[in-house]
XYZ file of C-alpha atoms in Angstrom:
418
model
C 22.909 1.046 12.472
C 19.469 -0.341 11.701
C 17.835 -3.631 12.583
C 18.208 -6.624 10.300
C 16.608 -10.025 9.880
C 18.389 -13.356 9.866
C 16.251 -15.636 7.706
C 16.934 -19.376 7.757
C 15.819 -21.188 4.628
C 14.249 -24.591 4.216
C 11.056 -24.363 6.281
C 7.648 -25.277 4.879
C 5.171 -22.622 6.023
C 2.061 -24.092 7.572
C -0.755 -22.772 9.726
C -3.079 -19.780 9.949
C -2.353 -16.061 9.946
C -4.681 -13.092 10.493
C -4.392 -9.907 8.447
C -5.055 -6.498 9.962
C -6.323 -3.337 8.343
C -4.949 -2.092 5.043
C -1.973 0.270 5.157
C -3.073 1.735 1.826
C -6.469 2.547 3.311
C -5.979 3.598 6.933
C -3.606 6.491 6.178
C -6.119 8.025 3.737
C -8.981 7.473 6.182
C -6.992 9.276 8.864
C -6.577 12.225 6.501
C -10.300 12.133 5.669
C -11.089 12.631 9.364
C -9.928 16.244 8.886
C -13.039 16.841 6.761
C -15.372 16.954 9.777
C -15.000 18.789 13.048
C -15.196 16.376 15.958
C -14.136 12.850 16.830
C -13.764 10.128 14.209
C -12.805 6.600 15.268
C -11.086 4.030 13.049
C -10.999 0.379 14.097
C -8.986 -2.530 12.651
C -6.073 -0.177 12.085
C -2.801 -2.008 11.358
C -0.096 -1.689 13.997
C 2.566 -0.412 11.587
C 5.079 2.420 11.751
C 3.246 4.626 9.240
C 0.154 5.047 11.453
C 1.921 7.019 14.227
C 3.777 8.948 11.513
C 0.437 9.965 10.003
C -0.817 10.819 13.475
C 2.081 13.274 13.799
C 1.108 14.894 10.484
C -2.467 15.372 11.718
C -1.297 16.738 15.068
C 0.760 19.298 13.177
C -2.471 20.387 11.502
C -4.215 20.921 14.841
C -5.903 17.543 15.369
C -5.718 15.463 18.527
C -4.862 11.834 17.792
C -4.680 8.821 20.086
C -3.711 5.265 19.132
C -4.647 2.260 21.257
C -3.816 -1.039 19.612
C -5.919 -1.272 16.458
C -8.051 1.767 17.291
C -7.224 5.301 16.155
C -9.249 8.237 17.512
C -8.933 11.575 15.700
C -10.466 14.804 17.009
C -10.405 17.287 14.132
C -10.497 20.994 15.021
C -13.020 23.563 13.847
C -10.229 25.377 12.001
C -7.392 23.069 10.923
C -3.982 24.493 10.204
C -3.166 24.286 6.532
C 0.633 23.863 6.479
C 2.029 20.304 6.608
C 5.753 20.917 6.927
C 8.637 18.814 5.705
C 9.587 17.354 9.098
C 6.108 15.835 9.362
C 5.728 14.443 5.853
C 9.280 13.581 4.771
C 9.200 9.939 5.834
C 6.316 8.565 3.797
C 4.500 9.268 0.560
C 0.927 8.888 1.815
C 1.208 12.143 3.769
C 0.309 14.030 0.566
C -3.274 12.801 0.989
C -3.933 15.681 3.418
C -3.917 18.003 0.400
C -7.537 17.320 -0.599
C -9.023 17.577 2.912
C -7.149 20.817 3.622
C -8.428 22.375 0.405
C -11.956 21.279 1.289
C -11.853 22.662 4.846
C -9.433 25.612 4.612
C -9.522 26.487 0.899
C -5.752 26.537 1.048
C -2.955 24.052 1.645
C 0.812 24.035 1.865
C 2.113 20.469 1.875
C 5.829 19.722 1.684
C 6.759 17.289 -1.066
C 6.821 13.931 0.706
C 9.427 11.213 0.888
C 8.761 7.484 0.990
C 9.761 4.367 -0.878
C 12.372 4.439 -3.640
C 10.233 2.876 -6.354
C 10.299 5.603 -8.992
C 8.836 9.002 -9.699
C 5.276 9.670 -8.597
C 4.624 13.250 -9.667
C 1.755 15.279 -8.271
C 0.733 16.731 -11.633
C -2.639 14.975 -11.664
C -3.381 16.006 -8.069
C -2.776 19.631 -8.984
C -4.666 19.438 -12.275
C -7.699 18.064 -10.462
C -7.645 20.857 -7.893
C -7.260 23.446 -10.657
C -10.335 21.982 -12.371
C -12.240 22.674 -9.139
C -11.106 26.316 -9.191
C -7.880 26.255 -7.200
C -4.538 27.790 -8.014
C -1.751 25.291 -7.422
C 2.022 25.255 -7.904
C 5.225 23.825 -6.484
C 7.003 26.512 -4.458
C 10.040 26.103 -2.213
C 9.649 22.342 -2.036
C 5.935 22.445 -1.243
C 2.653 21.959 -3.053
C 0.879 25.274 -2.550
C -2.814 25.489 -3.386
C -5.571 28.002 -2.641
C -9.034 28.876 -3.852
C -11.714 31.432 -3.057
C -14.209 28.616 -3.566
C -14.192 25.064 -4.882
C -16.750 24.421 -7.612
C -17.638 20.997 -8.958
C -16.350 20.196 -12.437
C -15.467 17.289 -14.719
C -12.004 15.867 -14.062
C -10.389 13.349 -16.412
C -7.296 11.584 -15.112
C -4.548 10.607 -17.556
C -3.925 7.463 -15.492
C -6.082 5.891 -12.757
C -3.834 7.229 -10.009
C -4.910 6.156 -6.532
C -3.452 9.218 -4.823
C -4.878 11.713 -7.295
C -8.300 10.062 -7.142
C -8.259 10.279 -3.335
C -7.197 13.928 -3.137
C -9.657 15.108 -5.788
C -12.449 13.063 -4.202
C -11.824 14.519 -0.743
C -11.670 18.065 -2.091
C -14.889 17.556 -4.083
C -17.080 16.335 -1.218
C -17.304 19.896 0.162
C -17.222 21.696 -3.203
C -20.196 23.573 -4.615
C -22.010 21.439 -7.205
C -21.184 18.170 -8.927
C -17.785 16.722 -9.766
C -17.166 13.745 -12.028
C -13.821 11.961 -11.915
C -13.284 9.936 -15.088
C -10.640 7.204 -15.259
C -10.750 7.096 -11.462
C -8.844 4.427 -9.562
C -10.983 1.397 -8.680
C -8.914 -0.133 -5.875
C -10.724 -1.574 -2.824
C -9.020 1.116 -0.746
C -10.776 3.787 -2.845
C -14.087 2.044 -2.175
C -13.262 1.961 1.547
C -12.646 5.716 1.497
C -15.940 6.281 -0.355
C -17.790 4.194 2.240
C -16.380 6.220 5.112
C -17.023 9.550 3.391
C -20.609 8.486 2.706
C -21.015 7.622 6.395
C -19.829 11.165 7.114
C -22.590 12.577 4.890
C -20.853 12.827 1.512
C -22.820 12.092 -1.667
C -20.771 9.772 -3.887
C -21.885 7.507 -6.705
C -19.826 4.998 -8.684
C -17.428 3.700 -6.028
C -15.511 0.772 -7.492
C -16.046 1.948 -11.080
C -13.916 4.143 -13.318
C -16.304 7.113 -12.947
C -16.962 8.749 -9.589
C -19.742 11.319 -9.292
C -19.552 13.573 -6.248
C -22.268 16.026 -5.279
C -20.849 18.519 -2.813
C -22.469 19.081 0.577
C -22.146 21.951 3.051
C -20.540 19.950 5.835
C -19.667 16.458 6.992
C -19.915 14.879 10.416
C -17.495 12.546 12.222
C -18.056 8.791 12.171
C -16.763 5.397 13.246
C -15.383 3.127 10.546
C -13.685 -0.293 10.326
C -10.690 -0.401 7.975
C -10.790 -3.132 5.311
C -8.278 -5.981 5.494
C -4.884 -5.577 3.840
C -4.985 -7.497 0.568
C -1.263 -6.953 -0.062
C -0.249 -8.471 3.280
C -2.726 -11.314 2.753
C -1.382 -12.078 -0.719
C 2.202 -11.970 0.598
C 1.415 -14.879 2.910
C -0.375 -16.717 0.112
C 2.627 -16.386 -2.216
C 4.925 -17.441 0.641
C 2.897 -20.638 0.956
C 3.376 -21.414 -2.734
C 7.114 -20.616 -2.637
C 7.782 -22.862 0.374
C 5.427 -25.656 -0.788
C 3.382 -24.955 2.293
C -0.200 -24.804 3.523
C -1.310 -21.419 4.837
C -4.771 -20.096 5.702
C -5.130 -16.311 5.608
C -7.949 -14.634 7.555
C -9.202 -11.052 7.586
C -9.140 -10.152 3.887
C -11.805 -10.335 1.173
C -10.866 -12.922 -1.522
C -12.658 -10.761 -4.114
C -9.921 -8.151 -3.618
C -7.313 -10.691 -4.776
C -9.078 -12.639 -7.497
C -6.363 -12.288 -10.147
C -3.560 -13.009 -7.677
C -5.271 -16.164 -6.429
C -5.861 -17.258 -10.033
C -2.129 -16.847 -10.711
C -1.355 -19.058 -7.723
C -3.671 -21.710 -9.147
C -1.725 -21.462 -12.419
C 1.469 -22.306 -10.493
C -0.136 -25.550 -9.364
C -1.378 -24.407 -5.966
C -4.707 -25.426 -4.531
C -6.613 -22.332 -3.481
C -9.807 -22.370 -1.427
C -11.728 -19.163 -0.783
C -13.310 -18.637 2.620
C -15.899 -16.112 3.850
C -13.106 -14.090 5.506
C -10.018 -15.179 3.612
C -8.436 -18.008 1.658
C -6.196 -21.086 1.931
C -3.181 -21.784 -0.307
C -1.575 -25.258 -0.517
C 1.305 -26.313 -2.707
C 2.903 -29.759 -2.590
C 5.527 -29.413 -5.321
C 7.681 -26.969 -7.185
C 5.611 -24.052 -8.548
C 5.097 -23.789 -12.292
C 6.383 -20.554 -13.867
C 3.750 -17.931 -14.734
C 3.909 -14.519 -16.397
C 2.714 -11.440 -14.522
C 1.915 -7.869 -15.651
C 1.234 -5.249 -12.995
C -1.747 -2.984 -13.626
C -4.176 -0.858 -11.611
C -7.003 -2.773 -9.919
C -8.458 -5.218 -10.869
C -5.060 -6.058 -12.390
C -2.102 -7.612 -10.584
C -0.958 -5.127 -7.898
C 2.400 -3.451 -8.368
C 2.891 -3.850 -4.607
C 3.074 -7.623 -5.156
C 5.613 -7.482 -7.973
C 8.604 -8.295 -5.703
C 6.762 -11.327 -4.345
C 5.920 -12.423 -7.904
C 9.619 -12.230 -8.788
C 10.498 -14.176 -5.650
C 8.075 -16.898 -6.704
C 9.525 -16.893 -10.232
C 13.084 -17.431 -8.953
C 12.241 -20.945 -7.710
C 9.525 -21.839 -10.242
C 9.889 -24.508 -12.904
C 10.423 -22.640 -16.179
C 10.829 -19.045 -17.317
C 8.664 -16.151 -16.129
C 8.312 -12.694 -17.621
C 7.321 -10.028 -15.085
C 6.172 -6.728 -16.611
C 6.040 -3.587 -14.448
C 3.568 -1.025 -15.794
C 3.191 1.275 -12.778
C 6.491 2.219 -11.064
C 9.583 2.252 -13.224
C 12.183 1.890 -10.461
C 10.676 -1.110 -8.729
C 13.044 -3.488 -10.539
C 16.006 -2.307 -8.448
C 14.880 -5.131 -6.148
C 16.048 -7.634 -8.786
C 19.677 -6.704 -8.109
C 19.259 -8.033 -4.577
C 17.633 -11.225 -5.848
C 20.669 -11.823 -8.059
C 22.801 -11.691 -4.877
C 20.791 -14.708 -3.771
C 21.642 -16.594 -6.925
C 18.506 -15.803 -8.923
C 18.768 -16.187 -12.692
C 17.122 -12.875 -13.514
C 17.708 -9.906 -15.775
C 15.770 -6.739 -16.496
C 15.149 -4.865 -19.718
C 13.088 -1.704 -19.423
C 9.667 -2.628 -18.051
C 10.366 -6.372 -18.147
C 12.171 -8.856 -15.932
C 12.980 -12.302 -17.289
C 13.452 -14.913 -14.572
C 14.502 -18.534 -15.076
C 13.639 -20.498 -12.003
C 16.189 -22.610 -10.146
C 15.638 -25.285 -7.515
C 17.011 -23.257 -4.612
C 18.510 -19.844 -3.929
C 21.718 -19.314 -1.946
C 21.961 -17.147 1.148
C 23.641 -13.737 1.049
C 23.370 -10.282 2.658
C 20.691 -8.163 0.933
C 19.231 -4.678 1.425
C 15.608 -3.471 1.339
C 14.810 -0.428 -0.788
C 11.078 -0.273 0.012
C 8.353 -2.042 1.971
C 7.409 -4.666 -0.599
C 10.969 -5.344 -1.740
C 11.796 -6.057 1.896
C 9.007 -8.609 2.216
C 10.008 -10.158 -1.099
C 13.609 -10.570 0.085
C 12.490 -12.291 3.278
C 10.382 -14.709 1.224
C 13.406 -15.371 -0.967
C 15.451 -16.091 2.149
C 12.931 -18.753 3.107
C 13.803 -20.712 -0.060
C 17.572 -20.154 0.107
C 20.135 -22.432 1.704
C 21.750 -21.193 4.904
C 21.007 -17.874 6.613
C 20.156 -14.737 4.626
C 20.782 -11.331 6.227
C 18.109 -8.801 5.263
C 19.147 -5.230 6.077
C 17.186 -1.944 6.351
C 14.097 -3.766 7.595
C 12.529 -0.567 8.936
C 10.845 -0.507 5.520
C 9.056 -3.779 6.339
C 7.886 -2.342 9.680
C 6.047 0.370 7.724
C 3.745 -2.123 6.017
C 3.677 -5.466 7.818
C 2.458 -5.594 11.430
C 4.009 -8.280 13.649
C 5.920 -9.586 10.641
C 8.466 -11.834 12.343
C 5.909 -13.067 14.902
C 3.502 -14.140 12.153
C 6.267 -15.757 10.114
C 7.566 -17.623 13.158
C 4.030 -18.824 13.927
C 3.877 -20.304 10.425
C 7.145 -22.170 10.996
C 9.529 -19.799 9.239
C 13.028 -19.272 10.563
C 13.475 -15.549 11.241
C 15.276 -13.529 13.896
C 15.453 -9.756 14.338
C 18.896 -8.471 15.270
C 18.764 -5.044 16.924
C 21.105 -2.295 15.784
């Protein structure tokens, strides 16, 4: 049996909450530490379940890793192992980001196909195509991505879609390749910029971070560094949307408002008052939110990771909302759980149509992924009675101190063990 949450509805969230480092950044930065022999230190790391899981992956590749609160210290060996086996990577998708660093350091990699959230297919075709453009041979064999090259040589790479994972793996392989690599249609997410900043501190030569074209000039070697992980914009926005849903007043610290401009604008459209701060933002809502339409897109668009929270907001908004999912096709399975709570919602292909009601009704629900889990808890906050949220180990993978922060804001939540 797994832990579950008991969420009591009716509370108005109020107060201040601090956001730690970004889950979608720290795991890639940990992998990037493999690119340089010696000790790299990451600060502001989130205290989430995926960080020790990633540490186990790196240990399996020969690194020494220690975690102390929000500090992760990684000592990368002179000759990393190149085989990340299934037992190490099966629990989370981000483990595939060791592929690029291993190709850069070892010129070969065997990485078991990873597991992770049930949000749809995320094939590795673009990862492999990018490595092939740099001179590698790559294929799927016996459940693993197998890649090898006599040498990596810079080349133009054009991505079919601005995939975050493919951009990261190709970027990390290219920093130690011979010559210049251009990545067109590269992902522009703040987490990509964070990776570029750290790699540049390590001695990499990268131009165009934050744009759709990255230019990488390979260098002979990199050196270890110390780097502070950027704040988690997805966690920060979750609390902001929770404030709007509960007609609350929440100040979020530790995240750059520029990373959430579109999301904050959407909250304003619902009738919320939003103030940006040097290190965060404040969301206040005194009445029932107004319905808004949302389409998920790569950055700077509305993040797919916030789609469940957008649907949660739509379920209690005044009017009809259309939520369009353009990134992960299976993410709408979360809607089935919202219907258990009385939501007036239906899905059709890439679209969900939601007619808001005054209040949801409590029921047992099950998490299918990290963000769906957070979205279900937020829905429980605006339901009558007590909502049981099961399989909450997903939430632990992305939200540090989740119930403590929610309790501090006045939310009714209790973790039941086993």
